[in-house]
Amino acid sequence: MTAPDDDRFDWQAAEADLTDAPGAEVVDLDDARARRAPRPRPAAGDTHFDMPLDESPQRGGMLVDPPPASPSGRRPILPAGWSGWRNIKHSVRQAAELAAYRAGFHALRAPWYAAQAAFWATVGVFRVTGRQLRWWWVAEQTGLRQAAADANDPAMWHKLHREVKATRAWRGFVLTAEALTLAIGGPIVWATAPWWALTAGAGLAVAYLAHVGRPDDRPIITPATVAGRFRRVNPDIILRAYYAAALGNPDKQHQRVEFGSTMARDASGTGSQVSIDLPYGKTFDDAVKARGAIASGLDVAVSQVFISRDPTSHRRHTLWVADRDPLAVGAGRTPLLRCKPTDIWAPAPFGLDERGNKVSIDLMWTSMLIGAQPRQGKTFAARSLALYGALDPYVKLSVFDGGGKPDWRKFSLVADRCAFGLAMTRDGDPGEILLDALRELKADVQDRYERLSALPVDVCPEGKLTREIARDPRYRMPVRMVVLDEFQEYFDLGEQSKEIAALLVYLVKVAPAAGVILIDATQRPSGVGTGQVATQFVSYRDNHQVRFSLRTGSWQVSDLVLGSGAYSEGHDSSTLLPTYKGVGILRGASDATPTVRTYLADQEDAEKILIAARKLREAAGTLTGMAAGEDITRASRDVLADVRSLFGPGERGLQWEDIAARLAQRMPEHYADLTAESISAQVRAFGVPSVDVKRAGKALKGAKADAIDTAIDRRKTA
């Protein structure tokens, strides 16, 4: 729909947009067009907004007739709340609960209502009497007689005097009749009328007198529920906002903003929405960049304005304006507090989006980056997903927190490997524990790909991990979840950081496809490390598939967390208010990029969930590693695992000299003085044959990857 000409466009109507009740507002623009012109779409300048705004009845916050959801534009015959037995039961239950609440609310206050009614009824008696006397005295004529006297008009004065005398005589007779009726008829009625009639009459009389006696701003009965006050969206307001944001020009025919759909309340009853067609040449990106200006024109907060892309046209988008700030209301406690077993192969509950829809994340085959300023809920968001993994007893969990906060320490109840902070502990050096875990994880990932490739098609149809394989102890390939909070700290550990960085980059690129879930959180997504470590940090950060950014300090930092191009698409976590806790933008988990209010699981909730998770693992026999009390600190290295981790993709054999050199380079603290002869002796002690390995045209003795895998399998089954 195009904007009207200025001489017919009432900008003042845009100000009359506040309501005291959340009544649904539906403006059927198609019907308006049909009434004005027989054509399907009126010519530019023929359409204006001088039609009344229709009001659709509302029940319980839901539209009786919701906006059309089908492509045909037809509304359902039956309202959504009364379509289907489940909806009917829900609507009846909701109405009954509301009625019961109101009854209880007013029943408790009934004595106070009665006292107020008695007091104001007494006042009402005097007010009614005063009104009757003023009516009898014809007080309104006093000014007319005074005006006649001032004008020295005795004829008019005498005429008015005669009229007032006659009127007073007649009205005095009426008042006398009223008084006699009350004096004589009152006792008779009191003596002859049944009790219920007397009670009803007295109640009505008291109610009337109390209504007359009370001040207008002092209601006797307090409402049990308070209707919300929100800004109503109508065509005038939207056009004002878009023109103020320089997205069109009402004076130019081809620069007018049009409506692409009927304006209506959304199905959830929490806001208003409409499709907007920008002028030709204006794009969805222009609307996104002007979101703040649109919010100003609508006279709402930026967090109440949401613009979503329309796949049919790049100049069309859907504008949704929330009645209230949807991000200021928390999502509530996590559903994991039920402490029921979870399934990592099913989506994990994460929170609610801006429209109250549940948001879940498929964790399988995923690496997730969480970034934010301190104290914005970053750790809570990562921990909620880790708790979901903990409640699946078949998930092998590793948790490392570079900050050493208390938030993660209870995960030692279930974690196969865990370390908190960077200071030395009884379990050893946290950096060394992480390094050992990453080496073991890399070896496990490489081993998995080999074994998955060797499985028959009927067991592993697509050559990738399945739920059945992951939960079958014979295959020894459980889903693994690795959680790193404040992971930037591990890129700044000196010499250890080089190997940690290399291992993390390898894992984030390769491990998810092998059934390893990576969840990483940081408050510093850039400027970490120097040289090669800094390059690897950037590579590690940028290779996460799913991104979640809570409030950041600038749009540049937001883009680092959400990924390049997020800002140009209208996603900027720096615009989130500081008062929002646990609220962030989720990108990459689905086609949509919602703003999510994460579920809350505080320290006590997490401990309760982790105690239940430990019991589940004990019952399933899957408690391993440090949680099971195993000493993971190795006085002597697992030589076979270390050698196997050296083989790169496509390398089927390595010469002993290369093995010794690589071990000395990657693990100097254990293999600094290693020689080809000594590593050959150690590996051959496990039954690995020394064979000719050709490299760079030269054949020397070495070891084959298949032989090392066989030795590892043989040792595990021994």
mmCIF file of C-alpha atoms in Angstrom, residues 326-327 351-359 594-597:
data_model
loop_
_atom_site.group_PDB
_atom_site.id
_atom_site.type_symbol
_atom_site.label_atom_id
_atom_site.label_comp_id
_atom_site.label_asym_id
_atom_site.label_seq_id
_atom_site.Cartn_x
_atom_site.Cartn_y
_atom_site.Cartn_z
ATOM 1 C CA PRO A 326 10.933 -9.324 25.081
ATOM 2 C CA LEU A 327 14.581 -9.633 26.104
ATOM 3 C CA GLY A 351 16.452 -21.012 25.758
ATOM 4 C CA LEU A 352 13.686 -18.899 24.249
ATOM 5 C CA ASP A 353 13.864 -16.525 21.314
ATOM 6 C CA GLU A 354 12.486 -13.004 21.241
ATOM 7 C CA ARG A 355 8.991 -14.297 20.426
ATOM 8 C CA GLY A 356 8.936 -16.917 23.162
ATOM 9 C CA ASN A 357 9.651 -19.913 20.922
ATOM 10 C CA LYS A 358 11.868 -22.639 22.319
ATOM 11 C CA VAL A 359 15.379 -22.739 20.892
ATOM 12 C CA PRO A 594 17.442 -15.539 16.756
ATOM 13 C CA THR A 595 18.190 -13.502 19.833
ATOM 14 C CA VAL A 596 18.058 -16.094 22.601
ATOM 15 C CA ARG A 597 17.330 -15.803 26.301
#
